[in-house]
XYZ file of C-alpha atoms in Angstrom:
619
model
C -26.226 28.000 -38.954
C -22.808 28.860 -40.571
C -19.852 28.397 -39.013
C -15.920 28.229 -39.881
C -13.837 24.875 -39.278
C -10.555 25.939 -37.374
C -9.266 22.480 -38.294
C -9.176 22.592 -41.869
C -7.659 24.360 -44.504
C -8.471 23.839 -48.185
C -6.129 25.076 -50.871
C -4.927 24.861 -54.752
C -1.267 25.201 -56.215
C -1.758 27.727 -59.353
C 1.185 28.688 -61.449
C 2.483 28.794 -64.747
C 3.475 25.663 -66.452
C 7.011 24.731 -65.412
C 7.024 27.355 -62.020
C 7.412 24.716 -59.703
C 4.304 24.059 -58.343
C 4.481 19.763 -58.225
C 7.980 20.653 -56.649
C 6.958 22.446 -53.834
C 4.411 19.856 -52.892
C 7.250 17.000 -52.742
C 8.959 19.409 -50.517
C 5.735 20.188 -47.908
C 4.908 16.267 -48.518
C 8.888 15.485 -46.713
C 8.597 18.190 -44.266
C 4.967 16.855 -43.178
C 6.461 13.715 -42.396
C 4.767 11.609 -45.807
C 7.807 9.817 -46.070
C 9.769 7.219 -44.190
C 13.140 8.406 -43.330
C 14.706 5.945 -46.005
C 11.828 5.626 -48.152
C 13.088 6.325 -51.862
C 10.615 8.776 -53.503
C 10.625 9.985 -56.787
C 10.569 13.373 -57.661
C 7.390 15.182 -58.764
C 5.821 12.595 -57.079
C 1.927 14.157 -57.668
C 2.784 13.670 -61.614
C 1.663 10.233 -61.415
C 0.806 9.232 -65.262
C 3.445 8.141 -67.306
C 2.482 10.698 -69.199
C 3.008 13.669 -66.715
C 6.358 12.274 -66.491
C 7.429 12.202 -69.639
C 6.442 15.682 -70.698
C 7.341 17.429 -67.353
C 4.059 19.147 -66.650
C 0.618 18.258 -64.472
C -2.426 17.198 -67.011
C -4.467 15.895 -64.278
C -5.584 17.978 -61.001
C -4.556 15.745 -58.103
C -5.651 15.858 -54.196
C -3.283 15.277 -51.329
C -3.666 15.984 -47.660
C -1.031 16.791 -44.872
C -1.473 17.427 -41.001
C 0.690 20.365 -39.571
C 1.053 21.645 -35.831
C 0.314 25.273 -35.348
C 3.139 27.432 -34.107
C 1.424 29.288 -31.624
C -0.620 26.483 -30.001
C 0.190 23.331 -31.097
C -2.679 22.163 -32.508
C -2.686 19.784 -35.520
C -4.555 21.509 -38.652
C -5.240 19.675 -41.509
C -4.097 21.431 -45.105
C -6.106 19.425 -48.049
C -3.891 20.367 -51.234
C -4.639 20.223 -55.232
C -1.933 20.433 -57.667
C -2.966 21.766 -60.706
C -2.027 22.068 -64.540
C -0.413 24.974 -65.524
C -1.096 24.831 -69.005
C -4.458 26.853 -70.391
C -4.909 24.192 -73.127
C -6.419 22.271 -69.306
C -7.679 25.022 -67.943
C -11.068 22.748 -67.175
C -9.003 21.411 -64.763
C -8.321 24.433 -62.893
C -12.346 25.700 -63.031
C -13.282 22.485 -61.643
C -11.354 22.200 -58.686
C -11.588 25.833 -57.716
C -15.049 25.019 -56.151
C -13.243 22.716 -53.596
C -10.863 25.192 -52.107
C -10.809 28.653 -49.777
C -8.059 29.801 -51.068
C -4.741 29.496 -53.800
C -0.859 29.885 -53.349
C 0.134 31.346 -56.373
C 3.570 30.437 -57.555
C 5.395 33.317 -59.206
C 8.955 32.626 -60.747
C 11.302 34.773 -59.144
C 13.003 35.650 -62.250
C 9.926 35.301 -65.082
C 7.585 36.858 -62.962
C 4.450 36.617 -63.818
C 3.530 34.755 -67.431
C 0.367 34.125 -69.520
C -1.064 31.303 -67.755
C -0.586 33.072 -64.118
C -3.202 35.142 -65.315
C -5.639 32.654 -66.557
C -5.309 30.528 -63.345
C -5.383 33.916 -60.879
C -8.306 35.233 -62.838
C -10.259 31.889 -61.782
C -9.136 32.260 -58.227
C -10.283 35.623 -58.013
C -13.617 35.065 -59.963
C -14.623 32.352 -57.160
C -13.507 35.099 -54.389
C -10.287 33.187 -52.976
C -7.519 34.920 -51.101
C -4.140 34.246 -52.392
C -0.702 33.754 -50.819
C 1.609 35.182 -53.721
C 4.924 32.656 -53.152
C 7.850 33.863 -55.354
C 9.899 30.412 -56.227
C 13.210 29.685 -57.611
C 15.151 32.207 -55.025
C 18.225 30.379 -56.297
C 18.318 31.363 -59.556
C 21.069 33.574 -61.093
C 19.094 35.914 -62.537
C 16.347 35.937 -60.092
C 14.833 39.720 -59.284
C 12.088 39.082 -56.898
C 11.133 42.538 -56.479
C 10.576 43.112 -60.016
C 8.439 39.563 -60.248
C 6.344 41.186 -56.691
C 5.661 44.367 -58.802
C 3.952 43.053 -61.689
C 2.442 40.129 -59.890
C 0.640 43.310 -57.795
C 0.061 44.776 -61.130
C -2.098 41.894 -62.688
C -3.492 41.555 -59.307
C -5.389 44.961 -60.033
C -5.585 44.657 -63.862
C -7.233 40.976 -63.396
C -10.042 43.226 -60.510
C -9.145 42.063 -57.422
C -11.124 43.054 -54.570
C -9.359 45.775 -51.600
C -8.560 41.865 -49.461
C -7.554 39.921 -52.599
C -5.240 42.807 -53.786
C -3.482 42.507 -49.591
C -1.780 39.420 -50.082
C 0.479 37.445 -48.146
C 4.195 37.076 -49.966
C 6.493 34.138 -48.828
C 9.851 33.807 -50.653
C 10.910 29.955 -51.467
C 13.052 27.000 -53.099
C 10.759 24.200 -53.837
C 13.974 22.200 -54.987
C 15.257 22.868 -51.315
C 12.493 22.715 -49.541
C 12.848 26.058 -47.928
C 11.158 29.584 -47.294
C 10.887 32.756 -45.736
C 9.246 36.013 -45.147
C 11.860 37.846 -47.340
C 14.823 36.990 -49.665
C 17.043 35.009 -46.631
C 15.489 31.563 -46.902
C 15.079 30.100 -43.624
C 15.635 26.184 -43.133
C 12.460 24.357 -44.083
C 9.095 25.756 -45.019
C 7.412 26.501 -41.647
C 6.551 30.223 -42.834
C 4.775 28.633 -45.589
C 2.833 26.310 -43.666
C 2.190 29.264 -41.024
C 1.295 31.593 -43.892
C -1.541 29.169 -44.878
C -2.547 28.258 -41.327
C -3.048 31.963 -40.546
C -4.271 33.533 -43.980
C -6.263 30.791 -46.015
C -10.129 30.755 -43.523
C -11.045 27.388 -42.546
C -14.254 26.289 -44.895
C -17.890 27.806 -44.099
C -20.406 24.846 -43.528
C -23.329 24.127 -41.983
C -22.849 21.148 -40.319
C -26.738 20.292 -39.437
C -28.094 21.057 -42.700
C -28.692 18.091 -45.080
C -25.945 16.312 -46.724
C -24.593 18.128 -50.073
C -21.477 18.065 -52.180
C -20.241 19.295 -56.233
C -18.984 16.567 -57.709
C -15.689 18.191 -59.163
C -13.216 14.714 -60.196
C -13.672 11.626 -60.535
C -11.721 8.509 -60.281
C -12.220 4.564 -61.343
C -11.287 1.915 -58.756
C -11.111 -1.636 -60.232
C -12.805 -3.350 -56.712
C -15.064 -0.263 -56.030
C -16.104 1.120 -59.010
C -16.308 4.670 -60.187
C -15.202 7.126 -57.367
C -16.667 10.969 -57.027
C -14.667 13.252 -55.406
C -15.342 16.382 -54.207
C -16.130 18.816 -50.768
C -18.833 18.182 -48.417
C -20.906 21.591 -49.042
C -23.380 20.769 -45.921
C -24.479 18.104 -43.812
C -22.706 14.606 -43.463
C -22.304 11.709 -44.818
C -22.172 7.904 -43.418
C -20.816 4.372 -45.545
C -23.581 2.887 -46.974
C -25.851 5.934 -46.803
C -28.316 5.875 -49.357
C -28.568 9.866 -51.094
C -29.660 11.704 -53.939
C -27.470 12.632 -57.032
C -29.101 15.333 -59.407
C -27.810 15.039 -63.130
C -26.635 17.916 -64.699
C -29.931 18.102 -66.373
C -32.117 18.018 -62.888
C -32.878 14.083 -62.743
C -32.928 13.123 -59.749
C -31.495 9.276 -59.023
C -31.332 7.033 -55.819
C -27.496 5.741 -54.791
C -25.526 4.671 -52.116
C -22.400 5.527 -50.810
C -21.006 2.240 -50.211
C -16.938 3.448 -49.118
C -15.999 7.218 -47.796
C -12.699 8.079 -47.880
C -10.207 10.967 -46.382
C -7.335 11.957 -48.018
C -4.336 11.781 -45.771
C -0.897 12.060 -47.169
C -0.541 10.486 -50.587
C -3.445 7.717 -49.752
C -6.968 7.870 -49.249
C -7.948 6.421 -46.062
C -11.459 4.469 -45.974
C -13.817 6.346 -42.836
C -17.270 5.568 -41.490
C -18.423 9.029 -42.295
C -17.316 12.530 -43.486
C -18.165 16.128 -42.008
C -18.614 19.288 -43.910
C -15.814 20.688 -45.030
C -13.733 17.775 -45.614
C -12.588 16.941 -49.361
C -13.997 13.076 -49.836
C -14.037 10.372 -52.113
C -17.080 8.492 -52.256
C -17.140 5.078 -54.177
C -19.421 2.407 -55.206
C -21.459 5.206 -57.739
C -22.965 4.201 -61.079
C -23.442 6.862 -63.891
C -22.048 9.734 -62.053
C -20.506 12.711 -63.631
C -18.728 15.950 -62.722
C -20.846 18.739 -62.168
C -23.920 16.569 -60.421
C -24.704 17.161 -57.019
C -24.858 14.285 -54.325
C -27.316 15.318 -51.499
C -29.245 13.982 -48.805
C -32.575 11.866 -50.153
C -35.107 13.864 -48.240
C -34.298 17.268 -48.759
C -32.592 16.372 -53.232
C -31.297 20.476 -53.435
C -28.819 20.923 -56.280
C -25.633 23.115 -55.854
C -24.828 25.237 -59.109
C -22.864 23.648 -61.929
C -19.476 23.708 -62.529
C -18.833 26.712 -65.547
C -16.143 26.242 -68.138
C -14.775 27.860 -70.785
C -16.354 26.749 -74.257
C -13.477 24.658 -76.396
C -11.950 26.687 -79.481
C -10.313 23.996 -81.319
C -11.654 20.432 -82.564
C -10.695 17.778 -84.630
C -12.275 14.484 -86.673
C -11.530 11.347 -84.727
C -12.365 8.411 -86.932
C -12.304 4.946 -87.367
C -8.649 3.803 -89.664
C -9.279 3.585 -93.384
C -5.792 3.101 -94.069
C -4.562 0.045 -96.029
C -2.820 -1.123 -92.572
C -6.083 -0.702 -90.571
C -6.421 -3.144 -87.667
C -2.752 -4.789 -87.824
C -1.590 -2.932 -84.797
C -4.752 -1.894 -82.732
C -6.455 -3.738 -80.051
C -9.707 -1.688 -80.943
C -10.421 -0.432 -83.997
C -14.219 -0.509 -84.560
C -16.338 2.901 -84.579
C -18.637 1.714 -81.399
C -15.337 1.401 -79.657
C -14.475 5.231 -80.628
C -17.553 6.280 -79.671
C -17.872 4.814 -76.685
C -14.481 5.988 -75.227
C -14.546 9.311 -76.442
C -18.316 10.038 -74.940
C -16.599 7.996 -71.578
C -13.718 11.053 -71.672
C -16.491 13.539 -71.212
C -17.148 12.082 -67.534
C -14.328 13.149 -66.534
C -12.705 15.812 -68.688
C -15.463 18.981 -68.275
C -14.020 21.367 -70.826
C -13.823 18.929 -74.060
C -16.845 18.245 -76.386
C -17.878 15.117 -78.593
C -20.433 15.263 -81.346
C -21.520 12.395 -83.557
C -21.406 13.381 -87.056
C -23.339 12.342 -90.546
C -21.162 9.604 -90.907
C -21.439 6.982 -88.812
C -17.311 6.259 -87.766
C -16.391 9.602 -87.770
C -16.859 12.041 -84.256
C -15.503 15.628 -84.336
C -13.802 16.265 -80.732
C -13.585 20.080 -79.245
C -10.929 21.103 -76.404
C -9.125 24.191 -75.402
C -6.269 23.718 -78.110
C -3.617 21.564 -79.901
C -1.993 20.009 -76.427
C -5.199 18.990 -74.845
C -6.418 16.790 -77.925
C -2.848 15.791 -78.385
C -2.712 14.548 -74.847
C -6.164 12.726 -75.826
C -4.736 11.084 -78.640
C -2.031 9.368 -77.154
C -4.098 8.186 -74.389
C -6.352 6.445 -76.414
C -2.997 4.670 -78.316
C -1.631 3.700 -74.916
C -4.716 2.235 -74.033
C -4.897 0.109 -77.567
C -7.549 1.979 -79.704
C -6.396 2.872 -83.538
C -7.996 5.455 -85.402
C -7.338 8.542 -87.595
C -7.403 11.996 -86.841
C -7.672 15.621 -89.262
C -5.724 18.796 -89.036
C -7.060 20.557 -85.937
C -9.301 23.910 -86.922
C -10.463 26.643 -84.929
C -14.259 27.199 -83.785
C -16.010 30.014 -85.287
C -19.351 31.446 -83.800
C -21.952 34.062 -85.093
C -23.066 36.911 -82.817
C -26.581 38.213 -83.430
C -26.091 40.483 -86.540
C -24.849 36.881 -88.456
C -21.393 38.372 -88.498
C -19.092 35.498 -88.320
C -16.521 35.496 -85.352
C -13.340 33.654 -84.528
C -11.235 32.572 -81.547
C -8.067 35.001 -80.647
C -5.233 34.231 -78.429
C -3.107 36.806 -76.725
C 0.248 35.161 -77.624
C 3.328 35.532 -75.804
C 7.234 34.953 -76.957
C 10.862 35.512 -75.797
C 13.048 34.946 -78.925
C 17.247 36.017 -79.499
C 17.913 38.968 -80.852
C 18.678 37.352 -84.134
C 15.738 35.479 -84.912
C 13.021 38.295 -83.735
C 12.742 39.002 -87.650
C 12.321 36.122 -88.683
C 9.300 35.575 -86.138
C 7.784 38.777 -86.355
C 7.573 38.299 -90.045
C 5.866 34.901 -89.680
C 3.168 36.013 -87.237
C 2.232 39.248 -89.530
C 1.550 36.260 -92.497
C -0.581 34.578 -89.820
C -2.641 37.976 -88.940
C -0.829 38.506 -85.625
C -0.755 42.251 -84.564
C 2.121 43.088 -81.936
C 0.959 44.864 -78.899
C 4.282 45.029 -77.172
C 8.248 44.339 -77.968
C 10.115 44.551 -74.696
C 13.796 43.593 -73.608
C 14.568 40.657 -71.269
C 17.036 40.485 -68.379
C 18.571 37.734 -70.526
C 19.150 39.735 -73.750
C 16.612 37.962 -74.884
C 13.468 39.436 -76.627
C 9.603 39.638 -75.215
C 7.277 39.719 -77.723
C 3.339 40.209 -77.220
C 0.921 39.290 -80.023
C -2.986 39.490 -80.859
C -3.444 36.484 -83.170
C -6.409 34.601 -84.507
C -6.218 31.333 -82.976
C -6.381 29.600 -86.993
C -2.722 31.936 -86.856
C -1.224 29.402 -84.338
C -2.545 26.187 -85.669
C 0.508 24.181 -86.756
C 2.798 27.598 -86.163
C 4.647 26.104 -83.313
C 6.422 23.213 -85.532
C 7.691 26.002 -87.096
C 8.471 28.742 -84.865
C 10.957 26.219 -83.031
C 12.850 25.419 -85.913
C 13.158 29.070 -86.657
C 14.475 29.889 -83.422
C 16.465 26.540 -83.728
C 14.958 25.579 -80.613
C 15.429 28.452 -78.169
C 12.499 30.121 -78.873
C 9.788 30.327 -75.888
C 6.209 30.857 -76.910
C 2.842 30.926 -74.250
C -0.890 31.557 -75.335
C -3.862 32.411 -73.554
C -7.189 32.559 -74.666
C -9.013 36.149 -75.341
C -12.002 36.337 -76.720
C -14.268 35.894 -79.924
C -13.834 39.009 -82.425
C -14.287 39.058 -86.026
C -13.230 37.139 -88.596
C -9.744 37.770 -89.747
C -8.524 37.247 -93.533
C -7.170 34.130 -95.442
C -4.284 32.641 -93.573
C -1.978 30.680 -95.407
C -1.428 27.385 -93.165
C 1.707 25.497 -94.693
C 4.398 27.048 -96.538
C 5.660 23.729 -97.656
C 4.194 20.329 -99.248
C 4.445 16.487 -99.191
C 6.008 13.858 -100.264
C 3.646 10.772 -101.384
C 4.217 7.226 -101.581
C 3.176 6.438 -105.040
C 2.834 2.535 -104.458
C 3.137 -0.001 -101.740
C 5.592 -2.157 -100.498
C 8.946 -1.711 -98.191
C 11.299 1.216 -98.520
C 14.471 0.521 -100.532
C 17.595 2.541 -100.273
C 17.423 3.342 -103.942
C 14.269 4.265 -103.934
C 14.464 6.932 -100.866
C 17.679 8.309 -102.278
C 15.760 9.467 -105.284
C 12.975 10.716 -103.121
C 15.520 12.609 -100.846
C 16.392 14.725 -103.925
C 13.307 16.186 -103.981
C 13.076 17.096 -99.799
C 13.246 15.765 -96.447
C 12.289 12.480 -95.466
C 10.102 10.981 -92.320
C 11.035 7.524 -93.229
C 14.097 5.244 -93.647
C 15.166 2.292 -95.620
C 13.007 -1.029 -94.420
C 9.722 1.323 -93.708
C 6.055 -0.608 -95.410
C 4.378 2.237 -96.823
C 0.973 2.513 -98.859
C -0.052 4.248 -101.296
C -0.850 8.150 -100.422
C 1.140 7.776 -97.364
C 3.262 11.149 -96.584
C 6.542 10.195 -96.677
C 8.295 13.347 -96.240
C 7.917 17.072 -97.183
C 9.329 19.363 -100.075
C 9.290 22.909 -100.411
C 8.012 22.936 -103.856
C 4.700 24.235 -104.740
C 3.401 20.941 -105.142
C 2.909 17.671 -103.540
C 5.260 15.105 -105.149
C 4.822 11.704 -105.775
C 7.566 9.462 -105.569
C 8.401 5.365 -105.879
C 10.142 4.632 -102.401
C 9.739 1.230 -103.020
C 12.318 1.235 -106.491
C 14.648 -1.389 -106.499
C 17.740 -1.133 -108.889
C 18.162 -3.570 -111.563
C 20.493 -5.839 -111.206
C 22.766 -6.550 -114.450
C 25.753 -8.981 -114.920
C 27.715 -5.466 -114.455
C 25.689 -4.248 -111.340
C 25.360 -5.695 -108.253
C 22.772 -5.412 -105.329
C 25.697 -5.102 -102.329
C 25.889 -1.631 -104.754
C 22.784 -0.545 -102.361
C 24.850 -0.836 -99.279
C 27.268 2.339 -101.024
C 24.425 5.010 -100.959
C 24.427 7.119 -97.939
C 21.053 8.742 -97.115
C 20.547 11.428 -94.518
C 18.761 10.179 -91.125
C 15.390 11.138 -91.592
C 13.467 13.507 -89.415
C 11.393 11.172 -87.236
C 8.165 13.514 -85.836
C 6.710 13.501 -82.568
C 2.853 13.089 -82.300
C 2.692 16.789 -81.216
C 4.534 18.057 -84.586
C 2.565 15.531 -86.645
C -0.624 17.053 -85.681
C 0.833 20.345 -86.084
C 2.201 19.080 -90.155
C -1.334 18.349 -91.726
C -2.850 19.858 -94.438
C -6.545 20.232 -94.808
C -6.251 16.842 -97.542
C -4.221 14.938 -94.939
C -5.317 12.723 -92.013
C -2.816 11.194 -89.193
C -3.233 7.399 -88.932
C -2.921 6.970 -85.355
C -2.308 2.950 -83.865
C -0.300 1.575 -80.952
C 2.862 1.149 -82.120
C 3.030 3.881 -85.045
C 1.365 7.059 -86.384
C 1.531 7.802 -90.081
C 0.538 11.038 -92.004
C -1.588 9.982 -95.134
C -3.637 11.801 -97.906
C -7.557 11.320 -97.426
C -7.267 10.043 -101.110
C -4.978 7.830 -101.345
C -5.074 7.181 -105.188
C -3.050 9.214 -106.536
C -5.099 9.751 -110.146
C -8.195 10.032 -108.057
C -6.505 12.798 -106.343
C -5.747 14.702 -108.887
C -8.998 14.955 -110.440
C -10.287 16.201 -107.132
C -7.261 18.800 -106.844
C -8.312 19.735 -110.419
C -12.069 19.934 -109.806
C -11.420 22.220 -106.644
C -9.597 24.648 -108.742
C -12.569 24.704 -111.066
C -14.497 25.212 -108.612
C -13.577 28.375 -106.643
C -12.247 30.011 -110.357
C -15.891 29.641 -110.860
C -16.521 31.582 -107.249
C-alpha cells in the first residue's frame, strides 16, 4: 500500500553555474543549527574538492540533511538536500540525482534571470515530474529586476512543457550571502519562508513501507575502512546492518551482498543506523563491484528499478600512455594498465562519460559532455600521480538511417560590450554559427544567441576571451544532432617548435620571440617537437631555443644578462586543451603539462606534412 511520509522532505538545488546555489545551503546549514556558535566554517562549505574550490563551481553532486520545526505545529521535519553542478558539461550529475528527490528549488538570479543551464537542469526536473519552488537570489544586487527574472522564468516554465501544477509554482525572494528571505522583495530576517515554502509545497516521498527492500543506486562514494559506499533512496521496503540483499547489474545479473554499515545523513555527517525506512536517502557500505544505475533489493523477491538515463557524450579525446622524451621523470604512474584501469574505474562513478579501448594497446579514446568535463578529468588524474598524453578534443558525429552523417549543435549564448560584438559575431559566422537573437542588456552590454556546430566551439573560447579582453560571457547548452555542417577552420594561428633539446637560453628565446609569442622562459628543458610558443604565420616554425652565443675575447657571456625578453604567456590546462592542433598532443604529468607535435622529428614531419598535401590534391 502507498502512502506519503509527513516527516521527510527530499529536494535538489538547480541553478545556473555561479547563481548561488552552494551559498544558500551554507546559509540553511547556520540557520539549522549545523554549526557551533564559534565554530569557524568556510564558505561554500558543500564544495569540498580542492578542486571545487579553486574554480568556484560544484563538479560533484553532494547530499546533506537538516531537521527543521514546522511553524504551525512544531513538529521536526527532516529536509534531505543535494547540491548540484550548474554546469551542462556535468549534467550526468544532475540526471542521476533527480531520481532521489520530490521536488527542486530552482535558483533564478534576480538580475540574469534565467540562463542556458536553468533550462537544462529545469527540463530534467520537469521530465521526472517534480514541483519546483522558483527562489529569485541575489535581492541585493544593484541592478537586480526580479520581476523581469519571474517573467521569463514563467516563460521557460511553459516553453520547457510544464504540466497545469508544475507551471503554479511557489516564488520566495532571497540573499544566500545573508542568509535571508521572503515572500516578496522585503527580505525578512533569516530564511524561515524558505524552509516553510519547502515544508508545505515539496510532498513527503511515496513508499511502500511493507513491500520488499529496493533502492537506485544513484552516487557512490569510497571509504578507506569500509570500502566502496552506494548511496541512494530507499524505493520500498527496509533495510537492516548486515542484511544480506540482492544487487542487479545494469545488465540483469543478479549478485548476493551484504550491507555491512547503513548510514543517515544528518547535517554535514553521515550517521551510522541499525536500519533505514523507505524514503530515507542512505548510504550503504561494505559493497564490492557496485555501480550507479544497479538496483539493491531484497534477496527473495531480486525486482530491478529502471536505469538511470543520460544524455549520450558529444565530445572525446585520446588519453594515452607519454611518448615524450621526458616520459616517466615526473609521474608516479605512467604504464598503459594503469590508464586503463583508472579511466574504466571513473565510469563507476561518473554515468555520463564513456571509455573505449582502441587498436593500440596504450591509447583509450574518452567521451563526456564537453571540453570542462574531460578537463576536470585530466587534472584529476595529475593530482592523483598518473602521466599521460592527451589529443585535441573532437566532436561525435552519428548517422541517422538514410547514412546521412550528423553532428552535435549547441545553442550558444553570449553577453559581449558594445565594441567587441563585431569582432565576435564575425568569428562565430567562420565557425558556422547562425544568430538567432541580438538583444540589449540592462548593463549596456550585448546578448547574443547562436546555433553552432559543437566542432564551432572547440578551442573558440581561448579565443573569444582574448577578444573581448576578458569581459566577454559565453554559456552553451546542448541541442540536438542535425546535419553535418561545412569545413571549419580550427586555428587561425601556428606553433612554435623546439628544433633540438636541451635548456632554454636567453639568446636563444630572444630570437624565437621575433618570430611570436612564447609559453616558455629562459632555464625551461625542452625536446625536440615540443611547442614552445605560437606565431601567426602560415606555418609552424622551427626554432633553436637552446642557442648559446659565442663567446669571443671581445664578447662576453654576462652580455646575456642585457637582453630583455617579454614574460611569456604561461597557459592554463583549460586553454592548453583548447590550443591543439589536430598534429599536436598535450603531455600531461604531475608537476607540468607540455604541448608537443605527435612527430617530433622535425624532417620526419615534414615529409608527412608533404605527403598529406599529396594526398588530398590527389582527392
Amino acid at each position: 500500500m502507498l502512502t506519503e511520509r509527513k516527516d521527510i522532505r527530499n529536494i535538489a538545488i538547480i541553478a545556473h553555474v555561479d547563481h548561488g546555489k552552494t551559498t544558500l545551503v551554507d546559509g540553511m546549514l547556520r540557520q539549522a543549527r549545523v554549526f557551533r556558535a564559534n565554530q569557524q566554517v568556510v564558505e561554500r562549505v558543500m564544495d569540498s574538492n580542492d578542486l571545487e574550490r579553486e574554480r568556484g563551481i560544484t563538479i560533484m553532486a553532494k547530499n546533506t540533511a537538516i531537521t527543521i520545526p514546522e511553524s504551525k505545529t512544531g513538529r521536526l521535519i527532516k529536509i534531505n538536500i543535494v547540491d548540484t553542478p550548474g554546469h551542462a558539461d556535468f549534467g550526468g550529475e544532475v540526471e542521476r540525482v533527480m531520481n532521489m528527490v520530490d521536488g527542486v528549488l530552482l535558483l533564478v538570479d534576480a538580475a540574469e534571470g534565467p540562463m542556458p543551464q536553468t533550462r537544462f537542469v529545469l527540463k530534467k526536473a520537469l521530465e521526472m515530474g517534480h514541483k519546483a519552488i522558483v527562489v529569485i537570489n541575489k535581492m541585493d544586487r544593484k541592478d537586480a529586476d526580479p520581476d523581469r527574472s519571474l517573467n521569463n522564468t514563467f516563460d521557460l516554465f511553459v516553453e520547457l512543457g510544464a504540466n497545469e501544477h508544475q507551471a503554479d509554482f511557489p516564488i520566495i525572494y532571497a540573499n544566500g550571502l545573508t542568509a535571508q528571505a521572503g515572500l516578496d522583495e522585503s527580505l525578512g530576517p533569516d530564511l524561515r519562508p524558505l524552509f516553510d515554502a519547502i515544508i508545505e509545497h515539496i510532498p513527503g516521498p511515496v513508499i511502500d513501507a511493507d513491500a520488499p527492500f529496493q533502492m537506485l543506486v544513484t552516487s557512490l562514494a569510497y571509504d578507506e575502512f569500509r570500502g566502496m559506499t552506494a548511496i541512494g533512496r530507499i524505493s520500498a521496503g527496509k533495510i537492516n546492518a548486515g542484511q544480506a540483499i540482492a544487487r542487479i547489474g545494469v545488465n540483469g545479473q543478479i549478485f548476493t551482498e551484504r550491507a555491512r554499515y547503513v548510514f543517515l545523513y544528518q547535517n554535514l555527517d553521515k550517521v551510522e543506523v541499525d536500519s533505514a525506512e523507505a524514503g530515507e536517502i542512505v548510504a550503504i557500505s561494505g559493497l564490492e563491484g557496485i555501480g550507479i544505475g544497479e538496483t539493491l533489493c531484497d534477496l527473495e523477491n531480486p525486482v530491478a528499478l529502471p536505469p538511470i538515463q543520460v544524455e549520450e557524450p558529444t565530445v572525446r579525446m585520446s588519453f594515452g600512455v607519454n611518448t615524450s622524451p621526458m616520459s616517466g621523470r615526473e609521474g608516479k604512474w605512467s604504464t598503459s594498465r594503469r590508464l586503463r584501469e583508472r579511466l574504466y574505474n571513473e565510469l563507476r562513478n561518473n554515468v555520463a562519460l564513456r571509455v573505449e579501448d582502441t587498436e593500440t594497446p596504450d591509447t583509450f579514446l574518452v567521451s563526456g559532455r564537453g571540453e570542462l568535463q574531460l578537463a576536470i578529468l585530466i587534472e584529476t588524474m595529475r593530482r592523483e600521480g598518473y602521466e599521460f598524453q592527451v589529443s585535441r578534443p573532437e566532436a561525435i558525429f552519428k548517422e541517422d538511417e538514410n547514412g546521412q552523417v550528423l553532428e552535435p549543435y549547441e545553442e550558444l549564448h553570449i553577453d559581449t560590450s558594445p565594441e567587441t560584438v563585431g569582432t565576435v559575431v564575425e568569428m562565430l559566422g567562420s565557425r558556422r554559427g547562425k544568430m538567432l537573437d541580438m538583444a540589449n542588456n540592462p548593463d549596456n552590454t550585448v546578448h547574443l544567441t547562436y546555433h553552432i556546430p559543437t566542432r564551432g566551439l572547440l578551442g573558440f573560447r581561448y579565443q573569444f576571451l582574448t577578444a573581448t579582453r576578458g569581459m566577454g560571457v559565453m554559456n552553451t547548452i546542448f541541442h540536438g544532432y542535425e546535419p553535418m555542417a561545412g569545413p571549419i577552420s580550427s586555428r587561425n594561428s601556428n606553433s612554435v617548435v623546439a628544433w633540438e633539446a636541451g635548456v632554454s637560453t636567453n639568446y636563444g628565446l630572444k630570437n624565437a620571440e621575433e618570430r611570436g609569442t612564447l609559453f616558455i622562459g629562459p632555464g625551461v628543458e625542452v625536446y625536440e617537437g615540443m611547442v614552445i610558443g605560437e606565431t601567426q604565420r602560415g606555418t609552424d616554425v622551427v626554432v633553436n631555443v637552446c642557442k648559446k652565443k659565442h663567446l669571443t675575447n671581445m664578447r662576453s657571456s654576462n652580455k646575456d644578462i642585457e637582453i630583455r625578453l617579454t614574460p611569456p604567456r604561461i597557459l592554463s590546462l583549460d586553454e592548453a586543451i583548447e590550443y591543439l592542433s589536430e598534429d599536436e598532443l598535450l603531455e600531461v604529468t604531475p608537476l607540468n603539462f607540455r604541448i608537443r607535435k605527435k612527430i617530433l622529428n622535425s624532417e620526419e614531419r615534414g615529409k608527412q606534412a608533404k605527403r598529406d598535401k599529396e594526398f588530398f590534391a590527389e582527392d
